[in-house]
Coordinates of C-alpha atoms and ligand atoms in Angstrom, one line a residue:
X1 CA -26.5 5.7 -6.6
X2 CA -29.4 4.0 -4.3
X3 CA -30.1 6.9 -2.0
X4 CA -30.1 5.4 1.7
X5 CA -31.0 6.8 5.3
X6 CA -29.1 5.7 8.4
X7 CA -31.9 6.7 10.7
X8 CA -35.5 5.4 10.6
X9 CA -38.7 7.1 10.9
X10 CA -39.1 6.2 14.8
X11 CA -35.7 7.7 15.3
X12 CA -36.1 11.0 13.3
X13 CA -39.9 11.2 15.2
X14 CA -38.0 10.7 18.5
X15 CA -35.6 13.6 17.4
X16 CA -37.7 16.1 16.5
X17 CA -39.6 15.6 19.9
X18 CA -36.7 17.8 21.2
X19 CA -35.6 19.6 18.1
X20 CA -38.7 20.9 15.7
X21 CA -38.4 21.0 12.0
X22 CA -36.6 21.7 10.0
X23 CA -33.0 21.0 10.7
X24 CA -30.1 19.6 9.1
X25 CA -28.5 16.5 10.7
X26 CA -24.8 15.0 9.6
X27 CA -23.9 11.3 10.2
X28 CA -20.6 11.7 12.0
X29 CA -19.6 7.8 11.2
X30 CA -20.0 8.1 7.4
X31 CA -17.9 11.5 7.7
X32 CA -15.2 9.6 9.3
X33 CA -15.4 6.3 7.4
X34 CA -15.5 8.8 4.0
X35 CA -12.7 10.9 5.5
X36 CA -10.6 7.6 5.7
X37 CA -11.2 6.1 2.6
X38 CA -10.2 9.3 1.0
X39 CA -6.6 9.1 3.0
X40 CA -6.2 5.5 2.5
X41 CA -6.5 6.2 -1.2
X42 CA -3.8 8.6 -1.5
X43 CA -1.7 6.9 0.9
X44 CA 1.4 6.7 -1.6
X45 CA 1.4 10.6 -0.8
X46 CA 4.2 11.6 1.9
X47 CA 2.0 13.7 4.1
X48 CA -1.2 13.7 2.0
X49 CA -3.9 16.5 3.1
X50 CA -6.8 17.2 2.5
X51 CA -7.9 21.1 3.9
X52 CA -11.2 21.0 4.8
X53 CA -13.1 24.1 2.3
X54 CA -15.1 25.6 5.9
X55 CA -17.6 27.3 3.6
X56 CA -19.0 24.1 2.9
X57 CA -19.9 23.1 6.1
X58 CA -19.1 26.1 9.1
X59 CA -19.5 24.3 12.0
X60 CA -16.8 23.6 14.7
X61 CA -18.2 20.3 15.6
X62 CA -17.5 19.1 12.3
X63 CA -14.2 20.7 12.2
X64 CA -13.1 18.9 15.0
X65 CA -13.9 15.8 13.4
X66 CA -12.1 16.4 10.5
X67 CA -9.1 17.3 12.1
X68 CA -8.6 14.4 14.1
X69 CA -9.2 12.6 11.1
X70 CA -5.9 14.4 9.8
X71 CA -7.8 17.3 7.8
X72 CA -6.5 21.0 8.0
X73 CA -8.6 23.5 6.8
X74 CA -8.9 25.9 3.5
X75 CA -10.5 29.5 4.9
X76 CA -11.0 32.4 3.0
X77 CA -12.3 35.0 5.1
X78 CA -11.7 36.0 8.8
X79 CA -14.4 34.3 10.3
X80 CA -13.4 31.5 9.1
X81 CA -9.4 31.9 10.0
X82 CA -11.3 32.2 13.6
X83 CA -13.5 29.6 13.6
X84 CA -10.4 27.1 12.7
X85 CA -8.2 28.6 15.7
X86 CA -10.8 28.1 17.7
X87 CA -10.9 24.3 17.1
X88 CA -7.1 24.1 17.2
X89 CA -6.2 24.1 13.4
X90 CA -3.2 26.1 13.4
X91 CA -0.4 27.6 11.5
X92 CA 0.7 25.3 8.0
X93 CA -3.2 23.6 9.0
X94 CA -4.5 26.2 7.2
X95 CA -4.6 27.0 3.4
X96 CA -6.0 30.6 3.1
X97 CA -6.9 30.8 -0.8
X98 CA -9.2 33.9 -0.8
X99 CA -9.7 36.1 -3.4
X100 CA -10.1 39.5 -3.7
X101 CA -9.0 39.6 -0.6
X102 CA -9.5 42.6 2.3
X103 CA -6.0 43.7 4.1
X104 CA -7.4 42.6 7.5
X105 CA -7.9 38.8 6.4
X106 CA -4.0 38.5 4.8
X107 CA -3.0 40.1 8.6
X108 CA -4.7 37.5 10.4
X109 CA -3.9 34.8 8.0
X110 CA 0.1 35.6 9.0
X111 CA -0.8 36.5 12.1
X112 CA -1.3 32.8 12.6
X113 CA 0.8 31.0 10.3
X114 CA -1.8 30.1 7.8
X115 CA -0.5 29.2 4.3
X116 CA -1.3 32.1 2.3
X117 CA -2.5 30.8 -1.7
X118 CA -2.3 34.5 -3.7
X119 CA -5.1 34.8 -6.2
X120 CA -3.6 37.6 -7.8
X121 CA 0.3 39.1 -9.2
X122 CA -0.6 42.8 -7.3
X123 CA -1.6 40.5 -4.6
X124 CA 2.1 40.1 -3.4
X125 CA 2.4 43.8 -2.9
X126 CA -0.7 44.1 -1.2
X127 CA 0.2 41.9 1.3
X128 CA 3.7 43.0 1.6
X129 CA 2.5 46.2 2.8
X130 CA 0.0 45.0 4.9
X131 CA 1.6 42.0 6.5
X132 CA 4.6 41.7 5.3
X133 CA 5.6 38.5 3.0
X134 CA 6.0 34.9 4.4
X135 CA 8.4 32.2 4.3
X136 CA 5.9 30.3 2.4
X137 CA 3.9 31.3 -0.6
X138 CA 1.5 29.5 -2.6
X139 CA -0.3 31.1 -6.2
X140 CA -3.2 29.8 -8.0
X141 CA -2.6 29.3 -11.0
X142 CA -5.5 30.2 -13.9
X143 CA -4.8 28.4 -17.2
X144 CA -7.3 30.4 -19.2
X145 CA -7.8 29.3 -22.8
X146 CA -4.9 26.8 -22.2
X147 CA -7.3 24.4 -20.6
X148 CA -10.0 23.3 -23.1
X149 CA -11.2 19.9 -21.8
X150 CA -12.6 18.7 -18.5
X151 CA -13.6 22.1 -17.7
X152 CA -17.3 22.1 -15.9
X153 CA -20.4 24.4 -15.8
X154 CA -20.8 25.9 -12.2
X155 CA -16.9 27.1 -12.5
X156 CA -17.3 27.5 -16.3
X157 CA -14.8 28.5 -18.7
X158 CA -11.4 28.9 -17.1
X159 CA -10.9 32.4 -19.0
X160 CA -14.0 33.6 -17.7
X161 CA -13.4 32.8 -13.9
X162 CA -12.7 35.4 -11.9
X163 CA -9.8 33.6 -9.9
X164 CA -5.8 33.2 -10.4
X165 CA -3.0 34.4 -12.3
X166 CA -2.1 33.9 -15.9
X167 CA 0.8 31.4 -16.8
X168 CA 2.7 34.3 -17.5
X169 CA 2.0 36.4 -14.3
X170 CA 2.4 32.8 -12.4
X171 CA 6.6 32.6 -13.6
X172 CA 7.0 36.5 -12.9
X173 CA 5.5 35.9 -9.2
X174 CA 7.5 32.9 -8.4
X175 CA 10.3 35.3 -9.4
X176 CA 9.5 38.2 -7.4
X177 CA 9.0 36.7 -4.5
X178 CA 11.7 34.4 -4.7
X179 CA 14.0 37.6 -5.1
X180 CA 12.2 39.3 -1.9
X181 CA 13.0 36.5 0.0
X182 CA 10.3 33.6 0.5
X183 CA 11.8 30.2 0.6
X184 CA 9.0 28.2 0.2
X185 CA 6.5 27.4 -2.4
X186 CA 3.2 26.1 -3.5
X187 CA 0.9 25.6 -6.2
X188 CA -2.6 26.0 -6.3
X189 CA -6.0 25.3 -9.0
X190 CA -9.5 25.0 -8.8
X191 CA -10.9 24.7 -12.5
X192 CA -13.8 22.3 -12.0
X193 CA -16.6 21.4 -9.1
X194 CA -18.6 18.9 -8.5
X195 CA -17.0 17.0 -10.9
X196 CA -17.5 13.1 -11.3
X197 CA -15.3 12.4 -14.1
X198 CA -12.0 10.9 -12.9
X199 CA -9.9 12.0 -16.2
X200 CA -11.0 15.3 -15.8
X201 CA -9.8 15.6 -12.2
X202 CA -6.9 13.7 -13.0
X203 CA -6.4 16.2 -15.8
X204 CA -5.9 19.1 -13.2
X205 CA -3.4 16.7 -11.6
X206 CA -1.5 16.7 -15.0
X207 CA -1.6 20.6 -15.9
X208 CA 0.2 20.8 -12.4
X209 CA 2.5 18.7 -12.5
X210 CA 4.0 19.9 -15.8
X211 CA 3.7 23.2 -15.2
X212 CA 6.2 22.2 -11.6
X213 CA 8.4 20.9 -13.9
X214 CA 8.6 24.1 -15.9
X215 CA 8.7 26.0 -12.9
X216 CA 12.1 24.5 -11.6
X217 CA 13.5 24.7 -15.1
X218 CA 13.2 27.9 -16.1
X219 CA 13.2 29.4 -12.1
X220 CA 14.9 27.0 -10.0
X221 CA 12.6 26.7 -7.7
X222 CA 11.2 23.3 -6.2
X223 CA 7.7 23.4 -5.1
X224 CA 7.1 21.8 -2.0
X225 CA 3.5 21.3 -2.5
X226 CA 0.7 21.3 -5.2
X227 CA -2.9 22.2 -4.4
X228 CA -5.2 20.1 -6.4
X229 CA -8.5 22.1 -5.5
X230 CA -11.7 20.7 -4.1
X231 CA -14.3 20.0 -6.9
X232 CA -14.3 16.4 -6.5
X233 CA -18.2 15.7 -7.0
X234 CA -20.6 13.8 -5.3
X235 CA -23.7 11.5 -7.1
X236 CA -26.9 13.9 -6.6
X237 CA -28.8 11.9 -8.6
X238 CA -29.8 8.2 -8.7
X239 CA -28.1 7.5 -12.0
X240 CA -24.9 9.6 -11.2
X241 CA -21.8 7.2 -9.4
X242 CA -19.6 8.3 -6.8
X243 CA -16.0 9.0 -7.4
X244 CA -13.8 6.1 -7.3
X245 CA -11.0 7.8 -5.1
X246 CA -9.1 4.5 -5.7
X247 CA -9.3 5.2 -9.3
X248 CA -8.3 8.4 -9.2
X249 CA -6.0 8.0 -6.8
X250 CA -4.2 5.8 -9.2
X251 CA -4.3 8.0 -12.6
X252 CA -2.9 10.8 -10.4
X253 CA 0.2 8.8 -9.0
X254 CA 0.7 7.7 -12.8
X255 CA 1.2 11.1 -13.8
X256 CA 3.2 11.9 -10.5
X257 CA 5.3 9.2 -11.3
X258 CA 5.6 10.0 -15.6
X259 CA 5.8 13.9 -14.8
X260 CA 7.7 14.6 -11.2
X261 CA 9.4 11.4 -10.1
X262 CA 11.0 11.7 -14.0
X263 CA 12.1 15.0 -13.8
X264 CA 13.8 14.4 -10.8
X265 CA 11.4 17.1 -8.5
X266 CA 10.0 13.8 -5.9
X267 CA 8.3 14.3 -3.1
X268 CA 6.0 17.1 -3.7
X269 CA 3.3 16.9 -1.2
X270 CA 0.2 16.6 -3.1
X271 CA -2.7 17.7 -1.1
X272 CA -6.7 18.9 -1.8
X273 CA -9.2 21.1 -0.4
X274 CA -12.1 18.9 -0.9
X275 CA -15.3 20.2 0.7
X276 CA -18.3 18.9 -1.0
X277 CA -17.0 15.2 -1.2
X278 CA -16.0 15.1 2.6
X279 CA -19.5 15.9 4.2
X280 CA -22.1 16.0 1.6
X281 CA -23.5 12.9 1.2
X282 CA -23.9 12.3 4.9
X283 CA -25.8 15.3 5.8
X284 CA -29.9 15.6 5.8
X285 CA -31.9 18.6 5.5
X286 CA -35.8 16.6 7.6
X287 CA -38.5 18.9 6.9
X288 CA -42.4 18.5 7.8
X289 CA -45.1 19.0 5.4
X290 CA -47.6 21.9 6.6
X291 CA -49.8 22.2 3.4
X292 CA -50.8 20.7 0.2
X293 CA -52.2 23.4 -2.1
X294 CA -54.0 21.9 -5.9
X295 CA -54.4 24.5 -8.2
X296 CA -52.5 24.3 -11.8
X297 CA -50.3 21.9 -10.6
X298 CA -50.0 19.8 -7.1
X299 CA -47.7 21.9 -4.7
X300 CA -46.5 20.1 -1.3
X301 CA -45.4 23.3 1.4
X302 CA -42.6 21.9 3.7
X303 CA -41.8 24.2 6.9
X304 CA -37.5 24.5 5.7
X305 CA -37.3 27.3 2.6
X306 CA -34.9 28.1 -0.4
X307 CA -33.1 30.2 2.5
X308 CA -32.6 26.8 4.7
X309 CA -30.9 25.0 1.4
X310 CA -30.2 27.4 -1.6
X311 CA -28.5 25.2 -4.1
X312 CA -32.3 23.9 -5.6
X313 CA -33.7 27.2 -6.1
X314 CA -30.1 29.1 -7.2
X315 CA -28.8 25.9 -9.7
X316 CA -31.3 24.3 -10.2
X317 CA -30.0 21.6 -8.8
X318 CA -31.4 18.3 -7.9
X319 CA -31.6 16.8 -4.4
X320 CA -33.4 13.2 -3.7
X321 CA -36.2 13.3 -1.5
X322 CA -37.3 10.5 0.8
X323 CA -40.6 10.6 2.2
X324 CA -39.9 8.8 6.0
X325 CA -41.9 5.6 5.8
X326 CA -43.1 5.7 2.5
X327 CA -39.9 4.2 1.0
X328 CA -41.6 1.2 -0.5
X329 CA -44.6 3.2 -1.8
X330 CA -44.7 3.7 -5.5
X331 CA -44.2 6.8 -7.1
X332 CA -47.8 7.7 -8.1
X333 CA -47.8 11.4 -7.7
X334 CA -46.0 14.4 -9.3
X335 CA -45.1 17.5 -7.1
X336 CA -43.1 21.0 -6.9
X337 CA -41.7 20.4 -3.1
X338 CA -41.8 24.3 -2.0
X339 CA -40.9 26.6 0.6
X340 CA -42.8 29.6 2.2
X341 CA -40.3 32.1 0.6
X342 CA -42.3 34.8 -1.9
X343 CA -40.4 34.2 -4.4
X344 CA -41.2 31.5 -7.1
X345 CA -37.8 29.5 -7.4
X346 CA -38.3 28.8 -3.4
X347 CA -38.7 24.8 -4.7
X348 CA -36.8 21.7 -3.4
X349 CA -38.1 19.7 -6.3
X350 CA -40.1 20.7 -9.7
X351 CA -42.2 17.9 -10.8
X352 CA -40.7 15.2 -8.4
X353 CA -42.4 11.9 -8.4
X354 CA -43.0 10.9 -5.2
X355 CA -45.3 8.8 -2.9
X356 CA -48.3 10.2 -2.0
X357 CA -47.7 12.9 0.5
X358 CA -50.0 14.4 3.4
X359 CA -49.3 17.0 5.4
X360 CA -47.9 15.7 8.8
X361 CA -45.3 13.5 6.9
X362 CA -41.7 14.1 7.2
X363 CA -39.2 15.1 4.1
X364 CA -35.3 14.3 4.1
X365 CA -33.4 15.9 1.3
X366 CA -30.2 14.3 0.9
X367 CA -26.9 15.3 0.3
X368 CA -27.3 18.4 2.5
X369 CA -24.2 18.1 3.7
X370 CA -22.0 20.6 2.2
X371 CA -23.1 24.1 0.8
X372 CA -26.5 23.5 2.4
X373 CA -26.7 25.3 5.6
X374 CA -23.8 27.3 4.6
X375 CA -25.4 28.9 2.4
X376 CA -28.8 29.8 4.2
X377 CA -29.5 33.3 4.3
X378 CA -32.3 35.4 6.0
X379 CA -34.1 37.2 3.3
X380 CA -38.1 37.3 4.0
X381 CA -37.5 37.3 7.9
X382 CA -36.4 33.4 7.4
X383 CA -34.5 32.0 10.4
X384 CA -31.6 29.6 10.0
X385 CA -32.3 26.2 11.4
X386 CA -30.2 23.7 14.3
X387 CA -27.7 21.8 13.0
X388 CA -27.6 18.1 14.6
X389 CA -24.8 15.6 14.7
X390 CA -25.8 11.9 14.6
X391 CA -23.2 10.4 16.7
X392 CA -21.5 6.7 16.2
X393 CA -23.6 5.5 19.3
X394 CA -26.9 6.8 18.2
X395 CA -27.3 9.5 20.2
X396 CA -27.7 13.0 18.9
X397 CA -26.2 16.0 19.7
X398 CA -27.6 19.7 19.0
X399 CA -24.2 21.4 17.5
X400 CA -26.0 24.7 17.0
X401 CA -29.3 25.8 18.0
X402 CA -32.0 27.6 15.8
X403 CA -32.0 31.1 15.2
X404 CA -34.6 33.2 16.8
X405 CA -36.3 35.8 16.4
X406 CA -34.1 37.9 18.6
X407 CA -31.0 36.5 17.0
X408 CA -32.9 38.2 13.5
X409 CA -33.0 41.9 15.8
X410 CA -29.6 41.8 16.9
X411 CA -28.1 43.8 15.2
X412 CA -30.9 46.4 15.3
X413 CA -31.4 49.2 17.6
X414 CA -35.3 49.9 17.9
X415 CA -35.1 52.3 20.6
X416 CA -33.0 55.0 18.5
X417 CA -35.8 54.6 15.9
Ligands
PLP501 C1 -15.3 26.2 -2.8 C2 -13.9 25.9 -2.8 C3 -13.3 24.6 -2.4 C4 -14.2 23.5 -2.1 O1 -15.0 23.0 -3.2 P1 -15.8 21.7 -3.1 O2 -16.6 21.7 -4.3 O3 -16.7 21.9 -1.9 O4 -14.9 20.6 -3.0 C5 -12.0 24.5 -2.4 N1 -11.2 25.5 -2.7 C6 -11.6 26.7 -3.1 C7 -10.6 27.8 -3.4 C8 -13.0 27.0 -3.1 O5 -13.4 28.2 -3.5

């Protein structure tokens, strides 16, 4: 994928005029355009959803314009159960798949309605106590050793993932709770992430389908909706191709047709909780560069850190880097891209060809989008950066403001020292 920037150099100077480096920004037309390619695609779906995974990108601004491009949201922990009341995404909006799960997020999570996706069997008298069980249940299903292709590294081997029930634990919970009352049901899995290959997210699709099938035969019950997961991927690199949703689209309503429709069990609403795909590509993490330091290799210091965007330093993972204005420059040089962190995997890039780079020049890493900022931490004294949203006019809009140092001592109390 050619990696492109919808701002120019004069715009992102303008910008940081009022808002210093670094920051993240998010292209609020892309997200929408994206967001309605994606429902267009699975428009064969009565009442397709997608809900929203917060963790990738926390911000209420963004939520909002998620939901009123038709997105709920998928929480899993109170803050973000608040943050999604706060915009307005309410009750059946919200998929709560958690795991591990504290009593005080399942209370809130009924408290408002949320649809509440167990993770585990003891999980249904856990909640029982604590909340009391819902109308509507959803369970996510683990298929262990059953699954042996299209599984992917960063969730790994489904057998060694810490999340869902067994098949057999899956049939015994539909039961149980079907005898205790709940009328309603879903379905839930997430065995891959960032995952480009259609067949293996299509395959997910399948395992789901059949195993509804089984479900009503051997139960009686009739989901009402299956969970496909996020995990749909996004091209980080130039010689990785986005996901045809299309495509996909397609191979899933062939097995929707072949496997449900068949069996008699049509409609099931078939719904995601895509976070990655929906506002990754279309978010920036701009950077200055404050230093150049030669000694056994060429290091360029940026003023953002592993604790602005972790996913470099904890994955390994590779995010393009644009040097503003040097876009037609060949690539002469070869750098590690580094933070100010002191520790050694603090690097945006490890041997990156790039332009020549002095210090003054501006750095946009791309697809910052999702499970950049979200992840940002504070170790070393770091401070979490602004968050800006490009808006469909041009203008910009600051929707959250740097931490400071203050923010770093709030929750310290120096004078009982
Ligand atoms: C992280 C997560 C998602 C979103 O994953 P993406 O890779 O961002 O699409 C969805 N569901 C659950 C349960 C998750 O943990």
């Amino acid at each position: 994928m050619r990696k492109t920037l919808t701002f120019t150099k004069q715009q992102i100077e303008e910008i940081i005029k009022s808002y210093p480096t670094p920051f993240y920004i998010y292209d609020e037309k892309r997200i929408r355009e994206n967001a309605g390619r994606f429902y267009k695609a699975f428009d064969w779906v009565a009442d397709f959803k997608n809900y929203f995974a917060v963790k990738a990108c926390p911000n209420p601004h963004i939520l909002k314009i998620l939901k009123e491009e038709g997105m709920g949201t998928d929480c899993s922990s109170l803050p973000e159960l608040v943050m999604a009341e706060k915009v307005g995404i309410l009750g059946e909006n919200i998929m709560f798949s958690s795991n591990n799960t504290p009593a005080k997020e399942f209370k809130k999570a009924k408290k408002i309605g949320a649809i509440i996706n167990l993770d585990d069997i003891t999980h249904i008298n856990f909640l029982d106590q604590t909340a009391g069980l819902p109308q509507i249940i959803c369970f996510r299903y683990n298929p262990g050793p059953l699954r042996k292709s299209g599984v992917n590294t960063i969730i790994g081997k489904p057998e060694e993932a810490k999340y869902g029930l067994t098949k057999e634990q899956l049939f015994e919970s539909y039961k149980l709770v079907k005898q205790r009352g709940v009328k309603r049901f879903g379905l839930h899995t997430m065995v891959v992430s960032n995952e480009l290959g259609i067949s293996a997210l299509a395959q997910t699709a399948k395992m789901l389908f059949e195993l509804a099938v089984g479900i009503y035969k051997e139960l009686d019950i009739k989901l009402e909706f299956i969970n496909l997961g996020g995990g749909i991927g996004i091209p980080y690199k130039l010689n990785q191709r986005e996901v045809d949703l299309n495509k996909l689209s397609q191979k899933i309503k062939r097995y929707y047709q072949d496997i449900i429709v068949k069996n008699g069990l049509d409609p099931i609403r078939v719904v995601f909780e895509c976070g990655r795909m929906i506002t990754g590509p279309f978010g920036y993490l701009v950077t200055t560069v404050i230093h150049k330091k030669h000694t056994y290799k060429e290091y360029i210091g940026v003023d953002a850190c592993m604790a602005n965007l972790m996913r470099p330093g904890m994955y390994g993972a590779y995010h393009h880097e644009t040097v503003l204005g040097k876009e037609n420059k060949s690539l002469m040089q070869t750098y590690d891209v580094v933070g100010s962190l002191c520790e050694n995997n603090d690097k945006f890039a490890i041997d990156r060809k790039l332009p020549t780079v002095e210090t003054g020049d501006i750095i946009v890493i791309h697809d910052t989008g999702a499970h950049g900022f979200a992840m940002g931490f504070q170790y070393n004294g770091k401070l979490r950066s602004a968050e800006l949203l490009l808006k469909p006019d041009g203008r910009v809009k600051q929707i959250r403001r740097a931490e400071t140092v203050e923010d770093y001592f709030s929750t310290l109390d120096f004078s009982s020292i």
